[in-house]
Short mmCIF file of C-alpha atoms in Angstrom, two decimals:
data_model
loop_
_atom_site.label_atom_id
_atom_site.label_comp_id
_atom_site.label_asym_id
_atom_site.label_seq_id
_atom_site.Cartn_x
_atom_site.Cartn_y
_atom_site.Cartn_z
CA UNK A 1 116.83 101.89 67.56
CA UNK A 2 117.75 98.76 69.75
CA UNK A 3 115.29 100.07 72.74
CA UNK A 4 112.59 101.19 70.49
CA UNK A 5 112.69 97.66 68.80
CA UNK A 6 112.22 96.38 72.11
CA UNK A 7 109.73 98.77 72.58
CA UNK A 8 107.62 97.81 69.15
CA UNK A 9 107.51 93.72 71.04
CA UNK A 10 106.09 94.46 73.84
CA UNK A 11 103.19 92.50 74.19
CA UNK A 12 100.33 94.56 75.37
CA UNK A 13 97.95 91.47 76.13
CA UNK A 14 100.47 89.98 78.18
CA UNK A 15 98.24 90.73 81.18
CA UNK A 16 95.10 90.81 79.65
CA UNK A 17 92.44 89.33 82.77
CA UNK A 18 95.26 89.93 85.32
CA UNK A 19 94.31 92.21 88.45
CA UNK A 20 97.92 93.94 89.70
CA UNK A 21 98.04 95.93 92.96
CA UNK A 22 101.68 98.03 93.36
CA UNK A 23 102.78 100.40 95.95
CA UNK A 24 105.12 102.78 95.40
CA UNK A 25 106.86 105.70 96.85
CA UNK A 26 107.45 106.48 100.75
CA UNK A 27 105.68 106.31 103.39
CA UNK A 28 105.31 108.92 106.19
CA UNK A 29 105.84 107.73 109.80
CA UNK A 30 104.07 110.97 112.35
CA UNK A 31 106.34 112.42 114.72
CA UNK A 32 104.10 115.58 115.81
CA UNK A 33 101.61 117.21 113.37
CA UNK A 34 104.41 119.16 111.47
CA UNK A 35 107.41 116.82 111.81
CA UNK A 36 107.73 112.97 110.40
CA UNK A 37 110.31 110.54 109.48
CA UNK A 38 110.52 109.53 105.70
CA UNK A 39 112.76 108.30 103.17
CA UNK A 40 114.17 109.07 99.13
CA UNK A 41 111.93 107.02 97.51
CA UNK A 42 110.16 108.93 94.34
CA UNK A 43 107.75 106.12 93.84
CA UNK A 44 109.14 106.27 89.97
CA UNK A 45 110.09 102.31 89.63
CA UNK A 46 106.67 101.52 91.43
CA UNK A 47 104.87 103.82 88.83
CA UNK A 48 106.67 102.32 85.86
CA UNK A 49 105.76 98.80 86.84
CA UNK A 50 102.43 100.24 87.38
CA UNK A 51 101.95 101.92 83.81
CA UNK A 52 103.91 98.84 82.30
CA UNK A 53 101.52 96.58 84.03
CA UNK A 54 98.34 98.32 82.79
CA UNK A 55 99.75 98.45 78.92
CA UNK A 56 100.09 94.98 79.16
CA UNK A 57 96.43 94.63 79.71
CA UNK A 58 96.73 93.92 83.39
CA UNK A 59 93.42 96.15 85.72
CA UNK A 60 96.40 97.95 88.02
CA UNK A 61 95.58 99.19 91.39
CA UNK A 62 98.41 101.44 92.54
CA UNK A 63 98.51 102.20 95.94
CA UNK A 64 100.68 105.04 96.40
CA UNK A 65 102.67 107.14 99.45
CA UNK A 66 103.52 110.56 98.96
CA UNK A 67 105.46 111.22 95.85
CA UNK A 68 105.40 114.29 93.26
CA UNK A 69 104.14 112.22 90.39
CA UNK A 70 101.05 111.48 87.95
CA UNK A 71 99.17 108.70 88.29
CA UNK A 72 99.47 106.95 84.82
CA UNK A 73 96.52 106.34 82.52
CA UNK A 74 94.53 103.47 83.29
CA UNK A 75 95.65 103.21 87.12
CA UNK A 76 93.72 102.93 90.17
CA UNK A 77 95.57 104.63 92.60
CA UNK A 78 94.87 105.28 95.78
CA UNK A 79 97.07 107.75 97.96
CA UNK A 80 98.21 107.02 101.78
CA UNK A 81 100.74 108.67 104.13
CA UNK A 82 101.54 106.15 107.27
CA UNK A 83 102.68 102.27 106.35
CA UNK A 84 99.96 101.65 108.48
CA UNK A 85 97.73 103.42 105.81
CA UNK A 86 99.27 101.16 103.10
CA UNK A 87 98.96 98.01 104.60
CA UNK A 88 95.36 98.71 105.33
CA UNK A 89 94.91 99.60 101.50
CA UNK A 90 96.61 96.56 100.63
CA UNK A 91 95.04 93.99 102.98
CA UNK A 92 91.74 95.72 101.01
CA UNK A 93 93.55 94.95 97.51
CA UNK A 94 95.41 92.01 97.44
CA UNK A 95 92.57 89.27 98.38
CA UNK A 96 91.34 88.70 94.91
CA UNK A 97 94.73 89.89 93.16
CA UNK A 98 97.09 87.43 90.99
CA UNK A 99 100.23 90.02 91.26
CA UNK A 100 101.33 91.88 94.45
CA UNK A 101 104.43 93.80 94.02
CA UNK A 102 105.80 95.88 97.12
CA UNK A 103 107.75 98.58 95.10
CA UNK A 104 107.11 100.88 97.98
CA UNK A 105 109.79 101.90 100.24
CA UNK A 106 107.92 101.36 103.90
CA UNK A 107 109.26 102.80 107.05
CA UNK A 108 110.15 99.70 109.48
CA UNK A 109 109.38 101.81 112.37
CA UNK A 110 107.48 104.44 113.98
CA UNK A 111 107.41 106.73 116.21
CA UNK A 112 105.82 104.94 119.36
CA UNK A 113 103.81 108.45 120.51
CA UNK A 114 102.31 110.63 117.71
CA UNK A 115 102.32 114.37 119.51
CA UNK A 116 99.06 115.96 119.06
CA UNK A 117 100.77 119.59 119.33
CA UNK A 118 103.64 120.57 117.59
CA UNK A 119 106.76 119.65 119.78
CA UNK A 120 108.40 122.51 120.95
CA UNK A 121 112.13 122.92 120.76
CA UNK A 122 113.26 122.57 124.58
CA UNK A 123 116.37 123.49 126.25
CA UNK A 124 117.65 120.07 126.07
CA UNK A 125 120.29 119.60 124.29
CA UNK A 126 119.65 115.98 122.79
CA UNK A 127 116.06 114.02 123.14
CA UNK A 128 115.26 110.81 121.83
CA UNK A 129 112.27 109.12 119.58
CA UNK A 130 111.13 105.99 120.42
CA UNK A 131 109.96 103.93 117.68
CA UNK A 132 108.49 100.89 117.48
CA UNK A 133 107.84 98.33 114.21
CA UNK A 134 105.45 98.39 111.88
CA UNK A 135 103.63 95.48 110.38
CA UNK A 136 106.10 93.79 107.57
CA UNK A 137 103.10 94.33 104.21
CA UNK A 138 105.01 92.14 102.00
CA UNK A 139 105.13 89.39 104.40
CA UNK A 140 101.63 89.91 105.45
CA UNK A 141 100.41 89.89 101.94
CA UNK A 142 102.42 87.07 100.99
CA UNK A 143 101.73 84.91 103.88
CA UNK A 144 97.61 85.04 102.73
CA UNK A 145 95.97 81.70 102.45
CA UNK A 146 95.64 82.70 99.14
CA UNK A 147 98.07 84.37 98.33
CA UNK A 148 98.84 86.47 95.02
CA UNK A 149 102.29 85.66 93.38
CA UNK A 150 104.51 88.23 95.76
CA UNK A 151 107.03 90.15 94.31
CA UNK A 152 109.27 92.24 97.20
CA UNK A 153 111.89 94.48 96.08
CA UNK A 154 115.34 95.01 98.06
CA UNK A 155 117.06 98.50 98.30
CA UNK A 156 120.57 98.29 99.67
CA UNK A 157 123.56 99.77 99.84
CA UNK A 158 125.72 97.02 100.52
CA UNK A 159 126.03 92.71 100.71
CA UNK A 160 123.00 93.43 97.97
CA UNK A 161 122.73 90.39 96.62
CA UNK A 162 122.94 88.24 99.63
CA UNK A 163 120.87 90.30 101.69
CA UNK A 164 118.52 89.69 98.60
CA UNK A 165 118.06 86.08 98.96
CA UNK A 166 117.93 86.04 102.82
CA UNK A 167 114.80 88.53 102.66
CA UNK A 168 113.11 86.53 99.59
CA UNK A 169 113.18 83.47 101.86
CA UNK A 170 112.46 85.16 105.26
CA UNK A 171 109.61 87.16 103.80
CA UNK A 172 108.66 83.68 101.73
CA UNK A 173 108.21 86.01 98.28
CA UNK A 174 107.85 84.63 95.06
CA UNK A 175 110.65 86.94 93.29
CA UNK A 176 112.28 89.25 94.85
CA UNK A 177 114.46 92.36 92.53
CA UNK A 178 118.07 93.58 94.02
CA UNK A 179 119.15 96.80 93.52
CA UNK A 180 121.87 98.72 95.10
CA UNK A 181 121.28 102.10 96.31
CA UNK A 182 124.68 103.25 97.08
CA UNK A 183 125.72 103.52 93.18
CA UNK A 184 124.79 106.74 91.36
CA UNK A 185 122.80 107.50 88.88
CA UNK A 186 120.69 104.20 89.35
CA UNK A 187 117.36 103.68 92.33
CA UNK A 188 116.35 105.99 94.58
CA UNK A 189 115.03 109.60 92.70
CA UNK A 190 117.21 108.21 89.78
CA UNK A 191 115.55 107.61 86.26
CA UNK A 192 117.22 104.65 85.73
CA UNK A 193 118.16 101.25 87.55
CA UNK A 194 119.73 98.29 87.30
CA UNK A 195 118.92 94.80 89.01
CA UNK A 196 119.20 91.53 89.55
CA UNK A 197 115.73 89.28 89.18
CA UNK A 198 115.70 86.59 92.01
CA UNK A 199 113.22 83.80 92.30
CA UNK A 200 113.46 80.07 93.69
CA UNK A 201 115.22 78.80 90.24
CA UNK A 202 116.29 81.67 89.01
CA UNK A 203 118.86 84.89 88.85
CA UNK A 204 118.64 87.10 86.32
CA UNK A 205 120.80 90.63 86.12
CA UNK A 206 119.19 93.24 84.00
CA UNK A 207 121.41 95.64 82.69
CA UNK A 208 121.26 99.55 83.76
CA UNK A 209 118.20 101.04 81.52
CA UNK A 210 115.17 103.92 82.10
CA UNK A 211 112.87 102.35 84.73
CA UNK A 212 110.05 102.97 81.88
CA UNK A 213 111.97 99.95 79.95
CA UNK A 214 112.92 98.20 82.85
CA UNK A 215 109.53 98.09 83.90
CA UNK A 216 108.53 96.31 81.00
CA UNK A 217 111.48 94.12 81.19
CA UNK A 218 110.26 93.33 84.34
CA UNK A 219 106.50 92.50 83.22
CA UNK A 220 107.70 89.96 80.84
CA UNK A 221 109.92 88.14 83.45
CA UNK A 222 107.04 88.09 86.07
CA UNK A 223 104.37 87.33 83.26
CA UNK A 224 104.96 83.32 82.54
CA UNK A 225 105.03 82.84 86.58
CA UNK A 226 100.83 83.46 86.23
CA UNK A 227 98.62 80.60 85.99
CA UNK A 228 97.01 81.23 82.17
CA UNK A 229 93.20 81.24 83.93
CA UNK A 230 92.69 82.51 87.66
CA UNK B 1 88.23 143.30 91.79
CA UNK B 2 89.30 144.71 94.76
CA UNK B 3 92.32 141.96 94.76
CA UNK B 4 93.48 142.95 91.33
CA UNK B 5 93.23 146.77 92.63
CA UNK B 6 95.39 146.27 95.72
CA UNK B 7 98.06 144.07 93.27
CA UNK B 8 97.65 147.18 91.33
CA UNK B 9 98.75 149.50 93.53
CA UNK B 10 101.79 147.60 94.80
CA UNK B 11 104.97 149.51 94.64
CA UNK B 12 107.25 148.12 92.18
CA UNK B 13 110.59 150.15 93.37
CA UNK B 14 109.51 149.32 96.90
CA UNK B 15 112.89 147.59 97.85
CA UNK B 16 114.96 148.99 94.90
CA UNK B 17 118.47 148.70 96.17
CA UNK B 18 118.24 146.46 98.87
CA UNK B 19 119.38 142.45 99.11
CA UNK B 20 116.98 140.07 100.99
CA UNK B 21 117.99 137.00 101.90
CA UNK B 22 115.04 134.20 102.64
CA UNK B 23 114.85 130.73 103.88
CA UNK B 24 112.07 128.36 102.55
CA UNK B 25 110.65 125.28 102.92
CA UNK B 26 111.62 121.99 104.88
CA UNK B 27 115.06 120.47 105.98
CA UNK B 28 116.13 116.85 106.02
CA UNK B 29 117.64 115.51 108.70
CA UNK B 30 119.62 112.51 107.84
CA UNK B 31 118.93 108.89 109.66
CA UNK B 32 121.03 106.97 107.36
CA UNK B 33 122.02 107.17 102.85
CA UNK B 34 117.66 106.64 102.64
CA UNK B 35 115.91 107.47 105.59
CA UNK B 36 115.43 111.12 107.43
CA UNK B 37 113.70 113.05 109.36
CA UNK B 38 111.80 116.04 107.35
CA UNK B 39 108.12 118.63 108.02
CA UNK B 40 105.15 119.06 105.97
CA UNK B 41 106.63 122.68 105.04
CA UNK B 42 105.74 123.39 101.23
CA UNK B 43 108.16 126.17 101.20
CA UNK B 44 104.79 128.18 98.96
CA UNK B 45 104.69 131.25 101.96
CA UNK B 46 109.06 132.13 101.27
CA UNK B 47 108.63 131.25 97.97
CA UNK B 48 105.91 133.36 97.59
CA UNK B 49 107.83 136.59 99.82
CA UNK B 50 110.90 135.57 97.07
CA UNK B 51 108.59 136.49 94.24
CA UNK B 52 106.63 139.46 96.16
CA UNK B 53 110.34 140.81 97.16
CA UNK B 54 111.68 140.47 93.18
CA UNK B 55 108.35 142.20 92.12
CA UNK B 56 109.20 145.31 94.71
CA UNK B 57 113.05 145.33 92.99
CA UNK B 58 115.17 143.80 95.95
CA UNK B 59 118.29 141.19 95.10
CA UNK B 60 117.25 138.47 96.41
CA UNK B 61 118.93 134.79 97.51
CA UNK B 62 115.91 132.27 98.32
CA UNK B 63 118.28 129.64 100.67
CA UNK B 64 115.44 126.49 99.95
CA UNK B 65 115.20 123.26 101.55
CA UNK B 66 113.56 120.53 99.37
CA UNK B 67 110.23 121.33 97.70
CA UNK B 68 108.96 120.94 94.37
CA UNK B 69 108.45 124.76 93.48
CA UNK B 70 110.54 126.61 90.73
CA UNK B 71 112.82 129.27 91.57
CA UNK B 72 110.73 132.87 91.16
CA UNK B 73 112.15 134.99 88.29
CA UNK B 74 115.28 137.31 88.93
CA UNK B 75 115.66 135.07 92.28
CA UNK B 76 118.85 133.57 92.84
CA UNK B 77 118.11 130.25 94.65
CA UNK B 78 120.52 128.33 96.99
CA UNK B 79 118.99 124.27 97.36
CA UNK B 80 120.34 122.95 100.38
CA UNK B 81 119.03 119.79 102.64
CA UNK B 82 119.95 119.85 106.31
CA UNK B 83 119.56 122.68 108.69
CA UNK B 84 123.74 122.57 109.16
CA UNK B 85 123.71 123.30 105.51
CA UNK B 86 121.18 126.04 105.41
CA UNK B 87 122.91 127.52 108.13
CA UNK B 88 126.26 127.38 106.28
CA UNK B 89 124.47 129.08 103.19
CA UNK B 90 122.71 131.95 105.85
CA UNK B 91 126.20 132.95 107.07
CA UNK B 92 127.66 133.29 103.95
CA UNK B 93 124.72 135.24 102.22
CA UNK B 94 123.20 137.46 105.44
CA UNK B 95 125.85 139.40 106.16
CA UNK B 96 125.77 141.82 103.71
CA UNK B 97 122.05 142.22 103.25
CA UNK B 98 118.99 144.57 104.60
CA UNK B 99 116.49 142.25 105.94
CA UNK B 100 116.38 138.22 106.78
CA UNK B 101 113.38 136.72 106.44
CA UNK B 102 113.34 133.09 107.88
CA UNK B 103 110.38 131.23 106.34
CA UNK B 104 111.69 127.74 106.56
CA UNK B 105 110.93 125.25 108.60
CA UNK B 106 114.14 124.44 110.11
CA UNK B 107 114.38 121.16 112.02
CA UNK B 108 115.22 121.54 115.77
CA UNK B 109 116.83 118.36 116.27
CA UNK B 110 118.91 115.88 113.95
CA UNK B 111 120.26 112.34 114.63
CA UNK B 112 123.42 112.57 116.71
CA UNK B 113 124.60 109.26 114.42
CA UNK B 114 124.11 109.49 110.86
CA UNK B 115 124.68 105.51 109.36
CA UNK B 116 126.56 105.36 106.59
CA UNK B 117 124.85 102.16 105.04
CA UNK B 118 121.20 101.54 105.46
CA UNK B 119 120.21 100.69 108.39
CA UNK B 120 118.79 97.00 108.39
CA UNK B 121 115.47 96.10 110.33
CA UNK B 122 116.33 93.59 113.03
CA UNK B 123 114.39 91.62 115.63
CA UNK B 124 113.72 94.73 117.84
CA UNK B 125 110.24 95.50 118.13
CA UNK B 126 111.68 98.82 119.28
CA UNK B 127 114.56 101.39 118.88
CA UNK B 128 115.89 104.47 119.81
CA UNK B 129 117.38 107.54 117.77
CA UNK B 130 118.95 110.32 119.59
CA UNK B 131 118.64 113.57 118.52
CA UNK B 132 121.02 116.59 118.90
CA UNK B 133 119.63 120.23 118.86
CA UNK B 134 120.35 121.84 115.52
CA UNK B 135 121.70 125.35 115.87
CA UNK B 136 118.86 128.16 115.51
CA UNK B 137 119.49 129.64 112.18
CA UNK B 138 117.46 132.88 112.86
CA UNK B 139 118.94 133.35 116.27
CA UNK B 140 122.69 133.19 115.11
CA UNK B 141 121.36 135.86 111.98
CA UNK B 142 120.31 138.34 114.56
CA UNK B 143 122.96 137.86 116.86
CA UNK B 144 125.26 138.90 113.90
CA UNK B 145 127.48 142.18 114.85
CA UNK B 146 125.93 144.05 111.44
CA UNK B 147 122.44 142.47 111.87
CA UNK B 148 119.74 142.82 108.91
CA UNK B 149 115.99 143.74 109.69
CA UNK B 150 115.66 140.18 110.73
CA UNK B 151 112.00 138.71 110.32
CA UNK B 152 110.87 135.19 112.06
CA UNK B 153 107.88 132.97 111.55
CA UNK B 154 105.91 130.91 114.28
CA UNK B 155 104.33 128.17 112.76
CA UNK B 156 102.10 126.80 115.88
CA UNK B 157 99.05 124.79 116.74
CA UNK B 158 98.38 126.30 119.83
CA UNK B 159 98.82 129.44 121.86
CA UNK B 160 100.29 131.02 118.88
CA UNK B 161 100.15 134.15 119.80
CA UNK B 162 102.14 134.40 123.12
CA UNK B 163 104.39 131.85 121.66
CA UNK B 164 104.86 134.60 118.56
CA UNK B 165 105.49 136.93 121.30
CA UNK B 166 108.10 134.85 123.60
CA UNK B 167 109.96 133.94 120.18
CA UNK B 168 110.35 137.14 119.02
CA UNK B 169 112.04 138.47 122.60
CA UNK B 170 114.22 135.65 122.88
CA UNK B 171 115.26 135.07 119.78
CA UNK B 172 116.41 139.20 119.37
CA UNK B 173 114.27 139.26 116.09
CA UNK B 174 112.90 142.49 114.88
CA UNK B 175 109.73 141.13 113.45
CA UNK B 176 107.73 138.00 113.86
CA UNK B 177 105.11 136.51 111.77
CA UNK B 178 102.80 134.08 113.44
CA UNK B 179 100.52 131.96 112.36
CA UNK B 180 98.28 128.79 113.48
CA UNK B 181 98.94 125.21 111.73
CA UNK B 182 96.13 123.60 113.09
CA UNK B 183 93.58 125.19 111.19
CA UNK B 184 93.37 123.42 107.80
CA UNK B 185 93.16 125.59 104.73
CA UNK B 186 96.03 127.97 105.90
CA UNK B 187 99.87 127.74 106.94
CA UNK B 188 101.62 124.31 105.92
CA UNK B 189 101.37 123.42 102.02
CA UNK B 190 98.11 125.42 102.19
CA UNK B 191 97.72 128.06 98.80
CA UNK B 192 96.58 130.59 101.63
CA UNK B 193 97.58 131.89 104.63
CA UNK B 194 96.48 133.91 107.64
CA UNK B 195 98.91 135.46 109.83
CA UNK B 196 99.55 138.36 112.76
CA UNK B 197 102.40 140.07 112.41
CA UNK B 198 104.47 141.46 115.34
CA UNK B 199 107.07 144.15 116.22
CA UNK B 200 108.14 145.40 119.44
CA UNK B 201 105.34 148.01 118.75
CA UNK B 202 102.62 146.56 116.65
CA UNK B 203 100.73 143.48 115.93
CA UNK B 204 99.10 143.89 112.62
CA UNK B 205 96.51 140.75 112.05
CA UNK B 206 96.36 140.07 108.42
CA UNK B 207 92.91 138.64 107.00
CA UNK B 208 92.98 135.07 104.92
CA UNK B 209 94.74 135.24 101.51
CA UNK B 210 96.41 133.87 99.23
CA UNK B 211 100.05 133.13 100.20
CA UNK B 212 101.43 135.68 97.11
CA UNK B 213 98.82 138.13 97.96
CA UNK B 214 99.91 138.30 101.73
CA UNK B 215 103.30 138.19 100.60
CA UNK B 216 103.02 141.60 99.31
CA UNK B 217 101.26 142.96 101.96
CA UNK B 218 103.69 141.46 104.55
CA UNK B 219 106.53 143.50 102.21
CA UNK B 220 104.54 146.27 102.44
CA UNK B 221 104.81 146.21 105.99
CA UNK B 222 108.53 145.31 105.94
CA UNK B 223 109.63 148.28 103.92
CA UNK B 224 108.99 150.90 106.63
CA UNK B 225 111.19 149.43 109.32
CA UNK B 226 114.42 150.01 106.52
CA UNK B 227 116.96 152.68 106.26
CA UNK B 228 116.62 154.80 103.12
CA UNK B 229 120.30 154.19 102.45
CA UNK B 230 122.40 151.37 103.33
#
């Protein structure tokens, strides 16, 4: 009754004239044409702030790695494999956006040589990839002269909240939301989460909720940071 | 027509009495508790055998890696993630049954050091994981002192056909199933398929199909090679 309450205030105008671009989900770094290196992202917390964003009015461009899910009503979405791929989407976005939020779980690194043919299982016993870093897309975006208010997200399994506040500052983001990935039930391929909202003044924990509510949650913190005309 | 008359002909009691165990879809390789090293496998061709091998009245255990297909009626599915874990489930499922079909996509190689907490991007515009060979799941199968009819695929880009060939001899495998990635519209998470099929007497080229349509006809051609009794 509590939740639906909630629910039944959400303001859906809240974003009304606001132009959001998310990404969500993985991304998937080429070894050979068969084989790549990935991660357990599901893309679900990037798709809930997307579908939050657009029922609060917002015109949401999703920008999406592989994941197994829908795009929600109202979305944009366009779908990319390589972080190279979604930083190329974004830097096409994010120019004339108010709200970037990098929900997306991008590979640092990649392979250094993409194998046109399939790699063939030798008789060595061991082998080793060389990778080499990709581009940082949060810090790209939010070092643009004019930059959209930047919204990073950091995934950890330990020192969370520290680790939080280094990377908000490093990457200079506008908020930044802490979440550890080592508890159960909560992040990564879960339904729900639970974080902690970090900006310049401010540090807000949310309590442990779907990532459909949080998302909302989530809306309405980020919301009164927007300049009321663009 | 002619589709719905060959589906109609198919043998229902076909593999009455036997047990087929089958391997499908990808493995993960863990990097660290996110991160991993995984194929474009869909799992769709040993799913699809599962299903074609139910509908001709074998037991069967459908080992899968991580895909998002359902388990095929009257198939008892096994999920597991890493090749050491599908292995694990092989040995303790393949040695009582008539035929082994290995459809996954097994990874050769996994990182020697699996991190326990995320690994953290650092200053290094490049790294290094080393990989260890994985052991080969369909060679240790056929190796087995009371072997099943042991079937292996050779998902390749190029040269597919002598690779098929090499495979089959070294690997001791009684039949081989080969088929070319690189073409798109067949083999990996592709709805059809195209594939040669190879014994130490035949090779049998099978025209473009759907994956469940060649499934059957690749039982069909399984079914010969078994004992009438156990």
């Amino acid at each position: 009754a509590l939740l639906q309450a909630i629910a039944n205030q959400f303001d859906y105008d809240l974003l009304n004239g606001k132009r959001i671009v998310i990404t969500a989900g993985p991304t998937r770094e080429a070894i050979d044409p068969v084989r790549f290196i990935s991660n357990h992202s599901s893309g679900k917390m990037g798709y809930a702030l997307a579908e939050a964003a657009a029922d609060a009015g917002a015109e949401v461009i999703l920008i999406s790695g592989p994941v197994n899910l829908h795009a929600p009503a109202h979305v944009k979405r366009i779908m990319v494999e390589s972080a190279q791929d979604m930083l190329d989407a974004a830097l096409h976005t994010a120019d004339n956006c108010d709200v970037f939020i990098g929900a997306a779980a991008v590979a640092d690194y990649r392979p250094e040589f993409v194998s046109t043919n399939k790699l063939k299982k030798g008789k060595e016993e061991s082998m080793e990839i060389r990778l080499i870093k990709n581009a940082d897309i949060i810090a790209t975006i939010a070092a643009l002269p004019n930059k959209p208010f930047t919204i990073g997200f950091a995934a950890e399994t330990n020192d969370v909240l520290n680790y939080a506040r280094e990377k908000r500052l490093r990457k200079q983001l506008d908020m930044i939301i802490a979440n550890d990935v080592s508890i159960a039930g909560i992040g990564f391929n879960s339904d729900e989460n639970q974080v902690t909202l970090i900006t310049s003044t401010d540090e807000i924990s949310l309590p442990q909720t779907s990532k459909r509510q949080l998302a909302r949650q989530l809306i309405e913190h980020i919301a009164p940071h927007l300049p009321t005309t663009r």
